[in-house]
Amino acid sequence: MSHKVLRAKQTKKLIGRTIFYMFIVFIIMVILLPIYFLLSISFMSDQEAYDWPIPLGLSFQGEFKIEPVLGTSEYLVSVYSRSQEAYMSLIQGSKIDQMSEFLRNKTNCNVSEEKLNEAIAEVNALYETNSNRINTLTEEISNLEKKILSLNQNIIKAKRNLSIVEGRESMEAVEEKLRADLKQYEAEKEIITVEIEEKKAELTPLNSTHFKVFKNLFANYVTFFKVTRDSIPALMRSIQVALLTVFIALTIGGMSGYAFARYVFKGKNILKLSTLFVRMFPGIAIAMPMVIILAEMGFYDKPIGLSLVYSVGQIALTIWITASIFMGIPVELEEAAQVFGRTRVGAFIHITLPLALPGLAASAMYAFIGSWAETAQAIVLTQFNPTFPVVVYQTMVGAKGMVNLIAAGGVTMALPAVLFTILIRKYILQMWGGVKV
Amino acid sequence: MATLKLKNLSKRYGKTVWGAKDINLEVNDKEFIVLLGPSGCGKTTTMRMIAGLEEVTQGIIYIDEKDVTFLPPRKRDISMVFQSYAVWPHLTVSDNIAFPLRLKNLKSAEIEKRVKEVSSLTKIEEYLERFPRQLSGGQRQRVALARALVVQPKVFLMDEPLSNLDAKLRVKMRTEMKAIHKKTQATTVFVTHDQAEAMSMADRIVIMKDGSIVQEGSTDDVYFDCEDMFVAGFIGTPPTNFLSMELGEKNGKLLLVNSAFSFEPIGENYEILKNYSGKQVIMGVRPESMQVFKEKKPESVFSREVLVTEPQGSHQIVAIELDDQIVKIVAPPFPKVNPGEIVHIGFEHDRIMFFNPETEKRIRKA
Ligand SMILES: Nc1ncnc2c1ncn2[C@@H]1O[C@H](COP(=O)(O)OP(=O)(O)O)[C@@H](O)[C@H]1O
Ligand SMILES: [Mg+2]
């Protein structure tokens, strides 16, 4: 093969590879971006969450500016907004304790009273040393601002007159003059505006001081748990419900899955399909009649009652997953174990079960996720002992519009399921690679 | 080592399908027996009943004179090589082999020793720490073999263990397995649908059809002395030629007649056929029991034009047409016979087999 052809081939390969990786990265972005977005919002302060555009990167500290308000004993505190690339005024006041609390709530930064006092002392000292210059500058600025005011009046006047004379015959000369005036006023205004900017730029470092404070990233989470009623017991109950559901779904569903995979019996297909029908009914519709049944059984408002209801749907899914897993494991492996010394049950436990573990882990994960985050049925089926999703839901409804708080709730809800999945990741990943036999 | 005895063993699937029917068989100590038959004839069913993996519908299984019909597999003192090998994928080779020994609570030193022995016998010592997925089909097959050998069972069962190997390896493994059997002297039941495999390995071949045994005997027995037309047609490549003949009488002598030729049954054949005068019989003659001559000889019975020839190196197969039926003859490689040539054909009379056209059974001397 000639050099050229080889080169062309390599280039082609390189292009192909690049496109492939771009595609993969794209897919990952599509999957991960919303999650990242939720996460980063959950770490944002109120002030950040309502900035537009919402900054995508996480920030770990806030930059504040404090300046005295001339003519009063009050101070103005501003915070740097990354999306506006400018300082935004937050609060003006003289009461240090109130200001500190307000700033803490608004920015999630621990702006203590001492810090504020320190900054105020600094800015006062600055003021003392530069008072002459500050005074002249403020005076100049106010003069200039007065000029602008009168210019504005002139401009408005000229515009009004212009609209009267415009288009009239024999008034061309007047119109011409008015236009010239207007142009001049505007030019003057521009010059003065620039001048004011310059003066202000000179003034700012003279009469204001900056300070940085670290952000408390988990402030929203703390707040969330504070405002959510009964959050810890609800969390415990939810974990209990989810684990119970996993247990019930895996034992009953797994056994049925095994039966479906290994035995031939009448009506197998109809039975298999009917397990799917269960999942077609909306959970909430099943929950209603369940209230009565559970109440009669004494399981209403108890974790076991909820997990029983969840199991109905989860068992069906587990049957489907485990049946296909067990079907993928040849019967001969079990039979060989029986020939070489195991009982039937022993063969199942020592041969089939370890091979089926990835599939079982996957269905455990589904069952966990499915029962952990379920809200609608839980609202119906609990009263005094709500599960975590229910209290989160209540908080979300209560915290109308507090996006960052809601995001923190959402992340908290996802966390146990994520943890559970990480714990069994070894088997789940095996499942993805397929059962190798 | 031990004997195996099957008495009236039957298996019915559902209400009507008989997987195996009335199997009677005795396997002697140290014997290597092969169950041979076309696919679906009940070989696997029979073997699985012996192993205890299939419930018996009727009959009794004895191992060493002990009734094991209702014992679970692990209590039968057997071991088995599965067609799919059934090597456990989550265990290493050495764990696979040691599995049965560990369940017998042997000391670990003893286990190690026996694993070593058997892995050197089956030539898999190098792979002991590997997982089955890291092995080729042939190596996995050896692991399955080693695992079955290591328990030193009373009866050793193998269900088509070579059928998933490529042709060359299969032939090699035949020899190796035969050598292993010679060493271990294990009473063995070996299942195959490959007659060459059966003939080259068996001490005794058991031929099955539709769930029943049709003939059992040595390789020579089932080849030269077939019980019925099925066996004659099933064993041998090319298979036995079947010619429909009528027994006539001429001048007080018996005469076998068909549309193309006639000849007089001599020697044994006369004794066999003397009561069949005027009846139809089917003459079965193996391709190599026919002779092809370029010139007319006293032995030749009829002449025919050669349809095709298939040179095979060590011999040539000559095909002729007879009554709309292709008859194949295995002839020595020389002299070369060419299509279109007229050849003269004779029979080795003492190798001819006669069958009853209705029952398809062999006609023997009264
Ligand atoms: N589990 C089963 N259910 C119903 N029929 C079966 C079953 N297993 C085997 N058979 C039938 O029994 C007969 C013998 O099968 P098998 O012993 O597997 O044959 P072979 O091993 O000789 O190919 C076949 O006709 C087959 O269809
Ligand atoms: Mg079979």
CSV table of N, CA, C and O in Angstrom, one decimal, chain A residues 258 261-263 326 329-353 355, chain B residues 11 13 44-45 47-55 71-76 78-90 96 99-100 103 147-148 157 159:
chain,number,residue,atom,x,y,z
A,258,TYR,N,-38.1,-17.9,38.8
A,258,TYR,CA,-37.4,-19.2,38.6
A,258,TYR,C,-38.4,-20.2,38.0
A,258,TYR,O,-38.0,-21.0,37.1
A,261,ALA,N,-39.0,-19.7,34.5
A,261,ALA,CA,-37.8,-20.0,33.6
A,261,ALA,C,-37.7,-21.5,33.5
A,261,ALA,O,-37.3,-22.0,32.5
A,262,ARG,N,-37.9,-22.3,34.6
A,262,ARG,CA,-37.5,-23.7,34.6
A,262,ARG,C,-38.6,-24.7,34.3
A,262,ARG,O,-38.4,-25.8,33.9
A,263,TYR,N,-39.9,-24.3,34.6
A,263,TYR,CA,-40.9,-25.3,34.5
A,263,TYR,C,-41.9,-25.0,33.4
A,263,TYR,O,-42.1,-23.9,33.1
A,326,PHE,N,-32.8,-16.2,34.8
A,326,PHE,CA,-32.7,-17.6,35.1
A,326,PHE,C,-32.7,-18.4,33.8
A,326,PHE,O,-32.1,-19.5,33.7
A,329,ILE,N,-29.4,-18.9,32.4
A,329,ILE,CA,-28.5,-19.9,33.1
A,329,ILE,C,-28.9,-21.3,32.8
A,329,ILE,O,-29.9,-21.7,33.1
A,330,PRO,N,-28.0,-22.0,32.0
A,330,PRO,CA,-28.4,-23.4,31.6
A,330,PRO,C,-28.8,-24.3,32.8
A,330,PRO,O,-28.1,-24.3,33.8
A,331,VAL,N,-29.9,-25.1,32.6
A,331,VAL,CA,-30.3,-26.0,33.6
A,331,VAL,C,-29.1,-27.0,33.9
A,331,VAL,O,-29.0,-27.5,35.0
A,332,GLU,N,-28.4,-27.3,32.9
A,332,GLU,CA,-27.3,-28.3,33.0
A,332,GLU,C,-26.3,-27.9,34.2
A,332,GLU,O,-25.8,-28.8,34.8
A,333,LEU,N,-26.1,-26.6,34.4
A,333,LEU,CA,-25.2,-26.2,35.4
A,333,LEU,C,-25.8,-26.7,36.8
A,333,LEU,O,-25.0,-27.2,37.6
A,334,GLU,N,-27.1,-26.6,37.0
A,334,GLU,CA,-27.7,-27.1,38.2
A,334,GLU,C,-27.7,-28.6,38.2
A,334,GLU,O,-27.4,-29.2,39.3
A,335,GLU,N,-28.0,-29.2,37.1
A,335,GLU,CA,-28.0,-30.7,37.1
A,335,GLU,C,-26.6,-31.3,37.4
A,335,GLU,O,-26.5,-32.2,38.1
A,336,ALA,N,-25.6,-30.6,36.8
A,336,ALA,CA,-24.2,-31.1,37.1
A,336,ALA,C,-23.9,-31.0,38.6
A,336,ALA,O,-23.4,-31.9,39.1
A,337,ALA,N,-24.4,-29.9,39.2
A,337,ALA,CA,-24.2,-29.8,40.6
A,337,ALA,C,-24.9,-30.9,41.4
A,337,ALA,O,-24.4,-31.4,42.4
A,338,GLN,N,-26.1,-31.3,40.9
A,338,GLN,CA,-26.8,-32.4,41.6
A,338,GLN,C,-26.0,-33.7,41.4
A,338,GLN,O,-25.9,-34.5,42.3
A,339,VAL,N,-25.5,-33.9,40.2
A,339,VAL,CA,-24.8,-35.1,39.9
A,339,VAL,C,-23.6,-35.2,40.8
A,339,VAL,O,-23.2,-36.2,41.4
A,340,PHE,N,-22.9,-34.0,41.0
A,340,PHE,CA,-21.6,-34.0,41.7
A,340,PHE,C,-21.8,-33.8,43.2
A,340,PHE,O,-20.9,-33.3,43.9
A,341,GLY,N,-23.0,-34.0,43.7
A,341,GLY,CA,-23.1,-34.0,45.2
A,341,GLY,C,-24.0,-33.0,45.9
A,341,GLY,O,-24.1,-33.0,47.1
A,342,ARG,N,-24.7,-32.1,45.1
A,342,ARG,CA,-25.5,-31.2,45.8
A,342,ARG,C,-27.0,-31.7,45.7
A,342,ARG,O,-27.4,-32.4,44.8
A,343,THR,N,-27.8,-31.2,46.7
A,343,THR,CA,-29.2,-31.4,46.6
A,343,THR,C,-29.8,-30.4,45.6
A,343,THR,O,-29.1,-29.5,45.1
A,344,ARG,N,-31.0,-30.5,45.2
A,344,ARG,CA,-31.7,-29.6,44.3
A,344,ARG,C,-31.5,-28.2,44.8
A,344,ARG,O,-31.1,-27.2,44.1
A,345,VAL,N,-31.9,-28.0,46.1
A,345,VAL,CA,-31.8,-26.7,46.7
A,345,VAL,C,-30.4,-26.2,46.8
A,345,VAL,O,-30.1,-25.0,46.5
A,346,GLY,N,-29.5,-27.1,47.2
A,346,GLY,CA,-28.1,-26.8,47.2
A,346,GLY,C,-27.5,-26.3,45.9
A,346,GLY,O,-26.8,-25.4,45.8
A,347,ALA,N,-27.9,-27.0,44.8
A,347,ALA,CA,-27.5,-26.6,43.5
A,347,ALA,C,-28.0,-25.2,43.2
A,347,ALA,O,-27.2,-24.4,42.6
A,348,PHE,N,-29.2,-24.9,43.6
A,348,PHE,CA,-29.8,-23.6,43.3
A,348,PHE,C,-28.9,-22.5,44.0
A,348,PHE,O,-28.5,-21.5,43.5
A,349,ILE,N,-28.7,-22.8,45.3
A,349,ILE,CA,-28.1,-21.8,46.2
A,349,ILE,C,-26.6,-21.6,45.7
A,349,ILE,O,-26.1,-20.5,45.7
A,350,HIS,N,-25.9,-22.7,45.4
A,350,HIS,CA,-24.5,-22.6,45.2
A,350,HIS,C,-24.1,-22.3,43.7
A,350,HIS,O,-23.0,-21.9,43.4
A,351,ILE,N,-25.0,-22.7,42.8
A,351,ILE,CA,-24.6,-22.5,41.4
A,351,ILE,C,-25.5,-21.4,40.8
A,351,ILE,O,-25.0,-20.4,40.3
A,352,THR,N,-26.8,-21.5,40.8
A,352,THR,CA,-27.7,-20.6,40.1
A,352,THR,C,-27.7,-19.2,40.7
A,352,THR,O,-27.6,-18.2,40.0
A,353,LEU,N,-27.8,-19.2,42.1
A,353,LEU,CA,-27.9,-17.9,42.7
A,353,LEU,C,-26.7,-17.0,42.5
A,353,LEU,O,-26.9,-15.9,42.1
A,355,LEU,N,-24.8,-17.0,40.0
A,355,LEU,CA,-24.8,-16.6,38.6
A,355,LEU,C,-25.9,-15.5,38.3
A,355,LEU,O,-25.7,-14.7,37.4
B,11,LYS,N,-39.7,-44.2,29.8
B,11,LYS,CA,-40.0,-42.8,30.2
B,11,LYS,C,-41.1,-42.3,29.3
B,11,LYS,O,-40.9,-42.3,28.0
B,13,TYR,N,-43.2,-38.8,28.3
B,13,TYR,CA,-43.4,-37.4,28.5
B,13,TYR,C,-44.8,-37.1,28.2
B,13,TYR,O,-45.4,-37.5,27.2
B,44,THR,N,-30.5,-39.5,25.2
B,44,THR,CA,-30.4,-38.6,26.3
B,44,THR,C,-31.3,-39.0,27.4
B,44,THR,O,-31.0,-39.0,28.6
B,45,THR,N,-32.6,-39.3,27.1
B,45,THR,CA,-33.6,-39.7,28.1
B,45,THR,C,-33.1,-40.8,28.9
B,45,THR,O,-33.1,-40.8,30.1
B,47,MET,N,-30.0,-41.9,29.4
B,47,MET,CA,-28.9,-41.5,30.2
B,47,MET,C,-29.3,-40.7,31.4
B,47,MET,O,-28.8,-40.9,32.5
B,48,ARG,N,-30.2,-39.8,31.2
B,48,ARG,CA,-30.7,-38.9,32.3
B,48,ARG,C,-31.4,-39.7,33.3
B,48,ARG,O,-31.4,-39.4,34.5
B,49,MET,N,-32.1,-40.8,32.9
B,49,MET,CA,-32.7,-41.6,33.9
B,49,MET,C,-31.7,-42.4,34.7
B,49,MET,O,-31.8,-42.5,35.9
B,50,ILE,N,-30.6,-42.8,34.1
B,50,ILE,CA,-29.6,-43.5,34.8
B,50,ILE,C,-28.9,-42.5,35.8
B,50,ILE,O,-28.6,-42.9,36.9
B,51,ALA,N,-28.8,-41.2,35.4
B,51,ALA,CA,-28.2,-40.2,36.2
B,51,ALA,C,-29.1,-39.8,37.4
B,51,ALA,O,-28.6,-39.3,38.4
B,52,GLY,N,-30.4,-40.0,37.2
B,52,GLY,CA,-31.3,-39.6,38.2
B,52,GLY,C,-31.9,-38.2,38.0
B,52,GLY,O,-32.5,-37.6,38.8
B,53,LEU,N,-31.6,-37.7,36.8
B,53,LEU,CA,-32.1,-36.3,36.5
B,53,LEU,C,-33.5,-36.3,35.9
B,53,LEU,O,-34.1,-35.3,35.7
B,54,GLU,N,-33.9,-37.5,35.5
B,54,GLU,CA,-35.2,-37.7,34.9
B,54,GLU,C,-36.0,-38.7,35.7
B,54,GLU,O,-35.4,-39.8,36.0
B,55,GLU,N,-37.2,-38.4,36.0
B,55,GLU,CA,-38.0,-39.4,36.7
B,55,GLU,C,-38.3,-40.6,35.9
B,55,GLU,O,-38.6,-40.4,34.7
B,71,LEU,N,-33.3,-43.0,43.9
B,71,LEU,CA,-32.3,-42.2,44.6
B,71,LEU,C,-32.0,-40.9,43.8
B,71,LEU,O,-32.0,-40.9,42.6
B,72,PRO,N,-31.7,-39.8,44.6
B,72,PRO,CA,-31.3,-38.6,43.9
B,72,PRO,C,-29.9,-38.8,43.3
B,72,PRO,O,-29.2,-39.7,43.7
B,73,PRO,N,-29.6,-38.0,42.3
B,73,PRO,CA,-28.3,-38.2,41.5
B,73,PRO,C,-27.1,-38.3,42.4
B,73,PRO,O,-26.3,-39.1,42.2
B,74,ARG,N,-27.0,-37.5,43.5
B,74,ARG,CA,-25.8,-37.4,44.3
B,74,ARG,C,-25.6,-38.7,45.0
B,74,ARG,O,-24.5,-39.0,45.5
B,75,LYS,N,-26.6,-39.5,45.2
B,75,LYS,CA,-26.5,-40.8,45.9
B,75,LYS,C,-26.3,-42.0,45.0
B,75,LYS,O,-26.3,-43.1,45.5
B,76,ARG,N,-26.1,-41.8,43.8
B,76,ARG,CA,-26.0,-42.9,42.8
B,76,ARG,C,-24.6,-43.3,42.5
B,76,ARG,O,-24.4,-44.3,41.8
B,78,ILE,N,-22.4,-41.9,40.5
B,78,ILE,CA,-22.2,-41.8,39.1
B,78,ILE,C,-21.5,-40.4,38.8
B,78,ILE,O,-21.5,-39.6,39.7
B,79,SER,N,-21.0,-40.3,37.6
B,79,SER,CA,-20.6,-38.9,37.2
B,79,SER,C,-20.9,-38.8,35.8
B,79,SER,O,-21.1,-39.8,35.1
B,80,MET,N,-21.0,-37.5,35.3
B,80,MET,CA,-21.5,-37.3,34.0
B,80,MET,C,-20.8,-36.2,33.3
B,80,MET,O,-20.4,-35.2,33.9
B,81,VAL,N,-20.6,-36.3,32.0
B,81,VAL,CA,-20.1,-35.3,31.2
B,81,VAL,C,-21.3,-34.8,30.3
B,81,VAL,O,-21.9,-35.6,29.6
B,82,PHE,N,-21.6,-33.5,30.4
B,82,PHE,CA,-22.8,-33.0,29.7
B,82,PHE,C,-22.4,-32.6,28.3
B,82,PHE,O,-21.2,-32.2,28.0
B,83,GLN,N,-23.4,-32.6,27.4
B,83,GLN,CA,-23.1,-32.2,26.0
B,83,GLN,C,-22.6,-30.8,26.0
B,83,GLN,O,-21.7,-30.4,25.2
B,84,SER,N,-23.2,-29.9,26.8
B,84,SER,CA,-22.8,-28.5,26.8
B,84,SER,C,-21.7,-28.3,27.8
B,84,SER,O,-21.4,-27.2,28.2
B,85,TYR,N,-21.1,-29.4,28.3
B,85,TYR,CA,-20.0,-29.4,29.3
B,85,TYR,C,-20.5,-29.0,30.7
B,85,TYR,O,-20.0,-29.6,31.6
B,86,ALA,N,-21.4,-28.0,30.8
B,86,ALA,CA,-21.9,-27.6,32.1
B,86,ALA,C,-20.8,-27.4,33.1
B,86,ALA,O,-20.8,-27.8,34.2
B,87,VAL,N,-19.7,-26.7,32.7
B,87,VAL,CA,-18.7,-26.2,33.6
B,87,VAL,C,-19.2,-25.0,34.2
B,87,VAL,O,-19.7,-24.1,33.6
B,88,TRP,N,-19.0,-24.9,35.6
B,88,TRP,CA,-19.6,-23.7,36.2
B,88,TRP,C,-18.7,-22.4,36.0
B,88,TRP,O,-17.6,-22.4,36.3
B,89,PRO,N,-19.4,-21.5,35.4
B,89,PRO,CA,-18.6,-20.3,34.9
B,89,PRO,C,-18.0,-19.4,36.0
B,89,PRO,O,-17.1,-18.7,35.8
B,90,HIS,N,-18.6,-19.5,37.2
B,90,HIS,CA,-18.1,-18.6,38.3
B,90,HIS,C,-17.0,-19.3,39.1
B,90,HIS,O,-16.6,-18.7,40.1
B,96,ASN,N,-13.8,-26.1,39.9
B,96,ASN,CA,-14.7,-26.9,39.2
B,96,ASN,C,-14.4,-28.4,39.5
B,96,ASN,O,-15.3,-29.2,39.8
B,99,PHE,N,-14.9,-29.4,43.2
B,99,PHE,CA,-16.2,-29.3,43.7
B,99,PHE,C,-16.8,-30.6,44.2
B,99,PHE,O,-17.2,-30.6,45.4
B,100,PRO,N,-16.8,-31.7,43.5
B,100,PRO,CA,-17.4,-32.9,44.0
B,100,PRO,C,-16.6,-33.5,45.2
B,100,PRO,O,-17.2,-34.0,46.1
B,103,LEU,N,-17.4,-31.7,48.5
B,103,LEU,CA,-18.6,-32.2,49.1
B,103,LEU,C,-18.5,-33.5,49.7
B,103,LEU,O,-19.4,-33.9,50.5
B,147,ARG,N,-13.5,-33.3,35.7
B,147,ARG,CA,-14.4,-33.2,36.9
B,147,ARG,C,-15.2,-34.5,37.0
B,147,ARG,O,-15.4,-35.0,38.2
B,148,ALA,N,-15.5,-35.1,35.9
B,148,ALA,CA,-16.3,-36.4,36.0
B,148,ALA,C,-15.3,-37.5,36.4
B,148,ALA,O,-15.8,-38.4,37.2
B,157,LEU,N,-21.0,-41.5,32.9
B,157,LEU,CA,-22.0,-41.2,31.8
B,157,LEU,C,-21.5,-40.0,31.0
B,157,LEU,O,-21.0,-39.0,31.5
B,159,ASP,N,-22.8,-37.7,27.6
B,159,ASP,CA,-23.8,-37.5,26.6
B,159,ASP,C,-23.2,-36.6,25.5
B,159,ASP,O,-23.1,-35.4,25.6
